[in-house]
XYZ file of C-alpha atoms in Angstrom:
403
model
C 4.158 -16.691 -5.851
C 5.373 -16.216 -2.284
C 2.693 -15.485 0.287
C 3.256 -12.772 2.878
C 0.958 -14.512 5.343
C -2.045 -16.829 5.407
C -5.168 -15.143 4.061
C -8.642 -15.846 5.464
C -11.205 -17.876 3.540
C -12.450 -16.116 0.416
C -9.173 -14.261 -0.138
C -6.514 -15.226 -2.673
C -2.915 -14.146 -3.269
C -2.212 -12.797 -6.759
C 0.537 -10.763 -8.376
C 0.011 -7.121 -9.338
C 0.388 -8.280 -12.945
C -2.791 -10.347 -12.517
C -4.978 -7.394 -11.514
C -3.880 -4.521 -13.767
C -4.969 -3.531 -17.255
C -1.987 -1.302 -17.915
C 1.286 -0.125 -16.398
C 3.455 2.617 -17.814
C 6.165 5.041 -16.796
C 5.961 8.787 -17.334
C 8.188 10.988 -19.486
C 9.583 14.502 -19.566
C 9.056 16.439 -22.792
C 12.337 18.062 -23.962
C 12.981 21.027 -21.681
C 14.658 22.932 -24.506
C 11.446 22.893 -26.541
C 9.276 25.570 -24.989
C 6.340 24.695 -27.237
C 5.506 21.830 -24.845
C 5.291 24.152 -21.850
C 3.540 27.250 -23.248
C -0.030 27.760 -21.998
C 0.023 24.474 -20.068
C -3.231 22.861 -18.949
C -2.376 19.189 -18.308
C -1.263 18.180 -14.812
C 2.242 16.727 -14.940
C 3.062 15.055 -11.659
C 6.493 14.650 -10.053
C 7.515 13.106 -6.700
C 7.390 16.517 -4.988
C 3.625 16.623 -5.647
C 2.993 13.580 -3.460
C 1.966 14.219 0.139
C 0.011 12.405 2.815
C -3.366 12.657 1.077
C -4.927 9.887 -0.964
C -5.809 11.981 -3.988
C -3.412 13.933 -6.191
C -5.212 17.192 -6.952
C -2.720 19.695 -8.370
C 0.770 19.430 -9.819
C 3.377 22.151 -9.440
C 4.155 21.902 -13.151
C 2.012 21.334 -16.222
C 2.470 20.610 -19.915
C 0.222 21.291 -22.886
C -1.687 19.351 -25.557
C 1.169 19.661 -28.047
C 3.303 17.383 -25.858
C 0.562 14.747 -26.055
C 0.035 15.161 -29.805
C 3.793 14.862 -30.423
C 3.875 11.759 -28.212
C 6.278 13.329 -25.723
C 3.903 12.318 -22.927
C 0.862 10.077 -22.503
C -2.416 10.785 -20.758
C -3.301 8.600 -17.769
C -6.907 7.553 -17.298
C -9.025 8.666 -14.306
C -8.937 6.465 -11.199
C -5.378 5.340 -11.784
C -2.781 4.766 -9.078
C 0.457 6.729 -9.354
C 3.572 5.315 -7.676
C 6.904 7.070 -7.125
C 9.242 4.433 -8.549
C 12.521 6.386 -8.708
C 14.231 8.566 -6.133
C 14.439 9.182 -2.419
C 10.654 9.031 -1.940
C 10.165 5.719 -3.765
C 6.970 4.026 -2.571
C 4.832 7.160 -2.266
C 1.423 6.817 -3.866
C -1.600 8.823 -4.941
C -4.802 8.455 -6.942
C -5.829 10.677 -9.853
C -9.585 11.068 -10.332
C -9.173 12.936 -13.621
C -6.809 12.691 -16.585
C -3.159 13.631 -15.957
C 0.405 12.596 -16.783
C 3.775 12.518 -15.022
C 7.537 12.579 -15.345
C 9.723 9.491 -15.621
C 10.015 9.005 -11.856
C 6.368 7.984 -11.679
C 4.805 4.690 -12.737
C 1.036 4.574 -13.245
C -1.155 1.497 -12.754
C -4.635 1.106 -14.188
C -6.463 -1.734 -12.427
C -9.030 -4.121 -13.832
C -12.716 -3.422 -13.282
C -12.981 -5.860 -10.376
C -10.313 -4.009 -8.377
C -11.242 -0.870 -6.451
C -8.424 1.653 -6.967
C -8.851 2.887 -3.376
C -8.384 -0.675 -2.150
C -5.153 -0.852 -4.175
C -4.058 2.490 -2.672
C -4.401 1.147 0.851
C -2.624 -2.073 -0.123
C 0.324 -0.159 -1.567
C 0.397 1.866 1.639
C 0.517 -1.431 3.563
C 3.470 -2.757 1.505
C 5.420 0.497 1.186
C 8.405 -0.934 3.067
C 8.405 -3.971 0.799
C 8.530 -1.638 -2.207
C 11.404 0.318 -0.669
C 13.278 -2.883 0.126
C 12.676 -4.142 -3.422
C 14.102 -0.993 -4.992
C 17.636 -1.310 -6.321
C 19.982 1.424 -5.101
C 22.882 1.452 -7.556
C 22.603 5.242 -7.899
C 19.043 6.174 -6.970
C 16.422 3.902 -5.414
C 14.373 2.465 -8.285
C 11.753 -0.231 -8.739
C 11.086 -1.083 -12.376
C 7.841 -2.260 -13.954
C 8.753 -5.937 -13.617
C 9.456 -5.425 -9.940
C 6.091 -3.719 -9.476
C 4.215 -6.409 -11.409
C 5.726 -9.132 -9.239
C 4.502 -7.539 -6.005
C 1.843 -9.552 -4.122
C -1.821 -8.511 -4.056
C -4.514 -9.901 -1.714
C -7.579 -10.448 -3.898
C -11.109 -10.404 -2.490
C -14.462 -9.766 -4.177
C -15.190 -6.142 -5.187
C -18.048 -5.727 -2.709
C -15.740 -6.665 0.175
C -13.022 -4.383 -1.174
C -15.458 -1.469 -1.077
C -16.552 -2.333 2.483
C -12.931 -2.346 3.646
C -12.217 0.955 1.853
C -15.241 2.612 3.497
C -14.086 1.413 6.920
C -10.517 2.588 6.341
C -11.662 5.951 4.973
C -13.734 6.534 8.106
C -11.058 5.455 10.579
C -8.219 7.261 8.799
C -10.235 10.490 8.577
C -10.579 10.496 12.359
C -6.889 9.702 12.869
C -5.826 12.362 10.355
C -7.964 14.925 12.176
C -6.208 14.098 15.449
C -2.782 14.252 13.734
C -3.672 17.663 12.286
C -4.514 18.978 15.766
C -1.143 17.847 17.117
C 0.587 19.428 14.111
C -1.280 22.659 14.815
C 0.122 22.632 18.362
C 3.632 22.194 16.944
C 3.085 25.045 14.485
C 1.839 27.310 17.279
C 4.933 26.494 19.376
C 7.128 27.438 16.398
C 5.197 30.669 15.888
C 5.566 31.562 19.557
C 9.327 30.907 19.460
C 9.650 33.025 16.322
C 7.807 35.901 18.004
C 10.149 35.694 21.011
C 13.183 35.786 18.697
C 11.711 38.752 16.854
C 11.099 40.675 20.081
C 14.682 40.034 21.185
C 16.017 41.142 17.790
C 14.045 44.410 17.891
C 15.137 45.161 21.444
C 18.806 44.509 20.647
C 18.596 46.498 17.429
C 17.563 49.575 19.417
C 20.591 49.310 21.713
C 23.464 47.960 19.640
C 24.993 48.466 16.216
C 24.730 45.752 13.581
C 27.435 43.629 12.030
C 27.396 41.406 8.957
C 28.079 37.682 8.910
C 31.243 38.487 6.974
C 32.542 40.727 9.766
C 31.968 38.057 12.415
C 33.597 35.020 10.795
C 37.158 33.879 10.320
C 36.031 31.648 7.470
C 32.918 31.313 5.296
C 32.768 28.442 2.830
C 30.505 25.591 1.758
C 30.726 21.858 1.267
C 32.151 20.092 -1.755
C 30.593 20.924 -5.117
C 31.337 17.449 -6.477
C 29.439 14.305 -5.536
C 31.849 12.080 -3.589
C 32.132 8.312 -3.842
C 29.654 6.824 -1.384
C 30.384 3.671 0.615
C 28.289 1.484 2.932
C 29.860 2.833 6.132
C 32.486 5.376 7.068
C 32.434 9.124 7.683
C 28.915 10.667 7.549
C 28.357 12.978 4.591
C 25.581 15.477 5.321
C 23.399 17.537 3.020
C 20.707 20.130 3.689
C 18.144 17.433 4.560
C 20.237 16.481 7.593
C 19.877 19.895 9.264
C 16.721 21.401 7.750
C 14.722 20.517 10.877
C 17.030 22.560 13.120
C 19.019 19.588 14.398
C 22.010 17.685 13.050
C 20.538 14.351 12.058
C 22.645 11.336 11.158
C 19.551 9.351 10.158
C 19.336 8.347 6.511
C 22.809 9.716 5.800
C 25.396 8.741 3.219
C 28.993 7.797 4.005
C 32.403 8.495 2.493
C 35.871 7.114 3.176
C 38.186 8.636 5.774
C 40.623 9.433 2.949
C 38.035 11.445 1.010
C 36.861 13.110 4.238
C 40.410 14.228 5.017
C 40.770 15.576 1.484
C 37.496 17.528 1.691
C 38.410 18.848 5.136
C 41.392 20.701 3.728
C 38.947 23.231 2.289
C 35.930 22.732 4.537
C 36.859 21.436 7.999
C 33.794 21.202 10.208
C 34.575 21.648 13.917
C 32.561 21.767 17.100
C 30.900 25.187 17.695
C 31.015 26.088 13.992
C 27.740 27.139 12.373
C 26.081 25.136 9.600
C 23.748 27.222 7.424
C 21.427 25.825 4.760
C 21.950 27.393 1.345
C 20.284 25.162 -1.278
C 16.616 24.152 -1.338
C 15.542 24.847 2.227
C 17.617 27.972 2.848
C 18.319 30.165 5.873
C 18.392 27.645 8.738
C 21.334 27.802 11.149
C 22.592 25.042 13.436
C 25.595 25.094 15.732
C 27.802 22.008 15.516
C 27.196 20.414 18.907
C 28.581 16.946 18.255
C 32.058 15.397 18.386
C 31.205 13.098 15.469
C 33.363 13.830 12.429
C 31.505 14.502 9.193
C 31.774 16.263 5.845
C 29.166 18.399 4.098
C 27.780 18.881 0.608
C 27.494 22.190 -1.268
C 23.935 22.664 0.056
C 25.382 23.630 3.467
C 27.536 26.663 4.270
C 30.147 26.539 7.017
C 30.589 29.643 9.193
C 33.485 29.836 11.650
C 32.688 32.525 14.254
C 35.224 34.985 15.639
C 35.081 33.700 19.204
C 36.193 37.001 20.718
C 33.175 38.743 19.156
C 30.276 36.317 19.019
C 29.190 33.139 20.779
C 28.125 30.223 18.623
C 24.743 29.856 20.306
C 23.963 33.562 19.911
C 24.973 33.238 16.251
C 22.549 30.334 15.797
C 19.645 32.043 17.564
C 20.042 35.359 15.791
C 20.392 33.782 12.331
C 17.161 31.862 12.993
C 15.308 35.034 14.035
C 12.501 36.150 11.693
C 14.514 39.211 10.607
C 17.594 37.232 9.522
C 15.442 34.495 8.010
C 13.604 37.097 5.918
C 16.960 38.457 4.769
C 18.006 34.965 3.702
C 14.771 34.412 1.785
C 14.963 37.755 -0.020
C 18.505 36.872 -1.085
C 17.664 33.311 -2.165
C 17.649 32.974 -5.941
C 15.597 30.664 -8.132
C 12.233 28.975 -7.701
C 12.588 25.271 -8.502
C 16.301 25.211 -7.617
C 16.603 27.646 -4.721
C 20.125 28.838 -3.924
C 21.550 31.232 -1.350
C 25.077 32.040 -2.492
C 27.962 32.676 -0.088
C 28.352 36.331 -1.053
C 24.733 36.962 -0.053
C 25.126 35.032 3.202
C 28.050 37.306 4.056
C 25.789 40.376 3.803
C 23.164 39.209 6.322
C 23.327 41.568 9.301
C 22.057 41.697 12.884
C 22.682 43.542 16.190
C 25.794 42.519 18.103
C 25.831 43.143 21.866
C 28.878 42.416 24.088
C 29.628 38.754 24.821
C 28.212 38.970 28.365
C 24.918 40.283 27.000
C 24.945 37.578 24.325
C 25.260 34.948 27.056
C 22.238 36.386 28.885
C 20.242 36.455 25.653
C 21.190 32.831 24.930
C 20.209 31.720 28.451
C 16.825 33.437 28.083
C 16.170 32.003 24.605
C 17.393 28.526 25.575
C 14.981 28.407 28.498
C 12.003 29.235 26.291
C 13.256 27.064 23.430
C 13.634 24.048 25.721
C 10.055 24.453 26.927
C 8.791 24.711 23.351
C 10.819 21.656 22.311
C 9.304 19.617 25.152
C 5.822 20.630 24.036
C 6.655 19.784 20.436
C 8.146 16.416 21.386
C 4.989 15.436 23.251
C 2.956 16.301 20.155
C 5.353 14.413 17.875
C 5.166 11.324 20.100
C 1.379 11.410 19.948
C 1.480 11.818 16.174
C 3.839 8.863 15.900
C 1.480 6.744 17.995
C -1.397 7.671 15.691
C 0.656 6.761 12.616
C 1.504 3.426 14.238
C -2.223 2.934 14.818
C -2.784 3.470 11.097
C -0.250 0.759 10.286
C -1.930 -1.602 12.742
C -5.360 -0.942 11.232
C -3.998 -1.573 7.727
C -2.537 -4.853 8.912
C -5.893 -5.910 10.322
C -7.743 -4.810 7.182
C -5.670 -7.005 4.868
C -5.932 -9.993 7.166
C -9.719 -9.829 7.032
C -9.970 -8.683 10.659
C -11.540 -5.265 10.123
């Protein structure tokens, strides 16, 4: 097998296939047979259950014993490693300490007795990018069982594995604590900004009459409802994930041809100073189009074209992101697993509308505070990124026998 690097004395490169007792992929019991989902008690993991923690504790969904008896799912043994092997989050990992099962996007590995499962967890964390790069991307990223079994594994005696795990657990706990403190600072900055927006909303509401989104737009539509043909490069095609953080992000985006973009733009033509509004999944987040880059959008994003003689784009963005308007969006969002805010409900969201000159003053005031909060948040994010880079460096040292 190919070696990633030269191991120190006492270590040996193996394949994953050499160190596992079992590998299997999860299943989904037929959704149209409710008997598998009544009175559920068995944790049934999906990619959305995976976070930043080592252990998988609870799953959002569960199945029951009948699904196991009917062989519609199989129980995984305690101290197994679960790997997201299909989908956008391929490479995510977690350990189960008690029996559980999963859907078909998860592959479970049960290691031999001389392999510490926590050691394997940290190794899979170390090679996450290799896993991602190994995943085929014909439709969705996927790494099959053969691909997983061919991955490299640095073998060392169990006692040394446990020493390394104890060291990593201790160091990572300290780093995670520091990361959590920086995240708390970011959360507090967001809370402060939300309170400022709320105060402004209340003050304006006392002085001015309210208008609905419908009354203030020349056009309200959403992106294409059909999945376009993706290509390696071309016109960016954005979905809700590209604006759910309050910015228009072209990172990790898909692309379509200029011809398909022009066709889609006949119904949904995104222009500078329009408003993008999330309507599927993460709903109720507004972002003004502040870029000259051409792009098309998916159905998960609504497009609002403001009446420029009545409302400024920046005021529109700020007011839609106020706690009052956000609460309206959430109360109108339908569904639990598949959350959807339909266009007719978006049209009914209302807020106070002062004259344009007053809007400009409100925007200037909110922008000043928002810019300060963003600077604070960016400092915290940079520190968090440095700590995550430190984690990667420590992992590198650990698996080179330098820890």
